[in-house]
Amino acid sequence: MSTPDAPGLIDGYLQLCEDRELDEAGRFLAERARLVFPGGREYSSLREMAAASTGTYRWVRKHRDRYLVGEAEGRVTVTSLGRLYGEWLDGTPFEDIRYADVFVLDGGLIVEQHVYNDLALVAQQRGA
């Protein structure tokens, strides 16, 4: 995979995840991909990840503001920076919660996804 193609691949994957087209999004993942989320929570599948998020919010989406692309150890890395928006479990909307997703690609597939965001911090501040 060429470096210029990498942001498009990641953008497509993130959109499918947001739309809960998890089987289709799963086609972007290598076998045994690592999906690491805030708090060090690691998932072996997108369905496992989605099930774990049911107690946090009703829905969440991303304003994907920009991508940073690099190469290291023969792999392409893509960082997606932006802001989360969505709805808490009580129906209250939220927006402008920062996030950074770091992806490692090998052979055109995602082998690692590391998710960083301030959702838990904002939830704690609002007393949720």
Short mmCIF file of C-alpha atoms in Angstrom, two decimals:
data_model
loop_
_atom_site.label_atom_id
_atom_site.label_comp_id
_atom_site.label_asym_id
_atom_site.label_seq_id
_atom_site.Cartn_x
_atom_site.Cartn_y
_atom_site.Cartn_z
CA MET A 1 0.00 0.00 0.00
CA SER A 2 1.33 3.42 -0.84
CA THR A 3 1.39 6.09 1.82
CA PRO A 4 -0.96 8.44 -0.10
CA ASP A 5 -3.67 5.72 -0.19
CA ALA A 6 -3.56 5.10 3.56
CA PRO A 7 -5.78 8.00 4.77
CA GLY A 8 -8.54 6.97 2.38
CA LEU A 9 -8.42 3.41 3.64
CA ILE A 10 -8.64 4.58 7.25
CA ASP A 11 -11.42 7.06 6.48
CA GLY A 12 -13.46 4.30 4.83
CA TYR A 13 -12.88 1.97 7.78
CA LEU A 14 -13.90 4.63 10.32
CA GLN A 15 -17.05 5.47 8.36
CA LEU A 16 -18.09 1.81 8.25
CA CYS A 17 -17.48 1.53 12.01
CA GLU A 18 -19.62 4.61 12.65
CA ASP A 19 -22.38 3.20 10.46
CA ARG A 20 -22.09 -0.10 12.40
CA GLU A 21 -21.31 -1.96 9.18
CA LEU A 22 -18.99 -4.08 11.30
CA ASP A 23 -18.66 -7.07 8.97
CA GLU A 24 -17.63 -4.80 6.12
CA ALA A 25 -15.28 -2.80 8.38
CA GLY A 26 -13.76 -6.06 9.59
CA ARG A 27 -12.45 -6.69 6.08
CA PHE A 28 -9.97 -3.86 6.69
CA LEU A 29 -8.45 -5.73 9.64
CA ALA A 30 -5.63 -8.25 9.51
CA GLU A 31 -6.12 -11.57 11.25
CA ARG A 32 -5.41 -11.06 14.97
CA ALA A 33 -5.44 -7.26 14.67
CA ARG A 34 -5.00 -5.43 17.98
CA LEU A 35 -7.81 -3.00 18.84
CA VAL A 36 -6.72 -1.02 21.91
CA PHE A 37 -9.09 1.51 23.49
CA PRO A 38 -8.85 3.99 26.39
CA GLY A 39 -7.98 2.41 29.69
CA GLY A 40 -5.96 -0.28 27.93
CA ARG A 41 -9.07 -2.22 26.95
CA GLU A 42 -8.13 -4.55 24.12
CA TYR A 43 -10.60 -6.27 21.80
CA SER A 44 -10.17 -9.09 19.35
CA SER A 45 -13.09 -8.09 17.12
CA LEU A 46 -15.22 -5.09 16.18
CA ARG A 47 -18.34 -6.81 17.52
CA GLU A 48 -16.66 -7.26 20.91
CA MET A 49 -15.66 -3.58 20.88
CA ALA A 50 -19.19 -2.42 19.96
CA ALA A 51 -20.76 -4.56 22.70
CA ALA A 52 -18.40 -3.07 25.30
CA SER A 53 -19.40 0.50 24.42
CA THR A 54 -23.14 0.04 25.02
CA GLY A 55 -22.99 1.42 28.59
CA THR A 56 -21.24 4.67 27.65
CA TYR A 57 -23.32 6.45 25.01
CA ARG A 58 -26.25 5.95 22.64
CA TRP A 59 -24.16 6.79 19.60
CA VAL A 60 -20.94 8.52 18.64
CA ARG A 61 -19.45 9.84 15.40
CA LYS A 62 -16.28 11.66 14.43
CA HIS A 63 -15.43 14.92 12.79
CA ARG A 64 -12.24 13.64 11.17
CA ASP A 65 -10.27 16.86 10.94
CA ARG A 66 -6.95 15.63 9.57
CA TYR A 67 -4.67 12.68 9.00
CA LEU A 68 -0.97 12.35 9.70
CA VAL A 69 0.85 9.65 7.72
CA GLY A 70 4.27 8.14 8.20
CA GLU A 71 6.29 5.01 7.72
CA ALA A 72 8.20 3.01 10.33
CA GLU A 73 9.71 -0.46 10.26
CA GLY A 74 8.28 -1.12 6.80
CA ARG A 75 4.75 -0.34 7.90
CA VAL A 76 2.51 2.65 7.22
CA THR A 77 1.15 4.55 10.20
CA VAL A 78 -1.90 6.81 10.06
CA THR A 79 -3.12 9.06 12.84
CA SER A 80 -6.64 10.44 12.59
CA LEU A 81 -7.20 13.59 14.64
CA GLY A 82 -10.56 15.17 15.29
CA ARG A 83 -13.57 15.66 17.51
CA LEU A 84 -16.26 13.28 18.72
CA TYR A 85 -19.94 14.12 18.80
CA GLY A 86 -22.92 12.04 19.79
CA GLU A 87 -25.45 11.40 22.52
CA TRP A 88 -25.02 10.26 26.12
CA LEU A 89 -27.26 7.48 27.45
CA ASP A 90 -29.67 10.04 28.95
CA GLY A 91 -30.21 11.64 25.53
CA THR A 92 -28.01 14.70 26.16
CA PRO A 93 -25.91 15.56 23.11
CA PHE A 94 -22.16 16.03 23.27
CA GLU A 95 -19.68 17.49 20.82
CA ASP A 96 -16.11 18.67 20.38
CA ILE A 97 -14.56 15.89 22.48
CA ARG A 98 -11.07 15.42 21.12
CA TYR A 99 -9.76 12.11 19.87
CA ALA A 100 -6.69 10.61 18.22
CA ASP A 101 -6.75 7.20 16.54
CA VAL A 102 -3.41 5.67 15.60
CA PHE A 103 -3.34 2.90 13.01
CA VAL A 104 -0.54 0.62 11.88
CA LEU A 105 -0.99 -0.88 8.42
CA ASP A 106 0.85 -3.86 6.98
CA GLY A 107 0.11 -5.20 3.53
CA GLY A 108 -2.84 -2.83 3.17
CA LEU A 109 -4.58 -4.13 6.32
CA ILE A 110 -4.92 -2.67 9.81
CA VAL A 111 -2.75 -4.65 12.23
CA GLU A 112 -3.13 -2.22 15.14
CA GLN A 113 -5.64 0.45 16.14
CA HIS A 114 -4.97 2.56 19.22
CA VAL A 115 -7.81 4.85 20.32
CA TYR A 116 -7.31 7.87 22.57
CA ASN A 117 -10.11 10.26 23.53
CA ASP A 118 -11.52 12.38 26.33
CA LEU A 119 -14.96 10.70 26.53
CA ALA A 120 -14.41 9.28 30.03
CA LEU A 121 -13.00 12.58 31.30
CA VAL A 122 -15.98 14.54 29.98
CA ALA A 123 -18.42 11.95 31.34
CA GLN A 124 -16.76 12.22 34.75
CA GLN A 125 -16.92 16.03 34.66
CA ARG A 126 -20.65 15.94 33.94
CA GLY A 127 -21.26 13.43 36.74
CA ALA A 128 -22.33 10.59 34.48
#
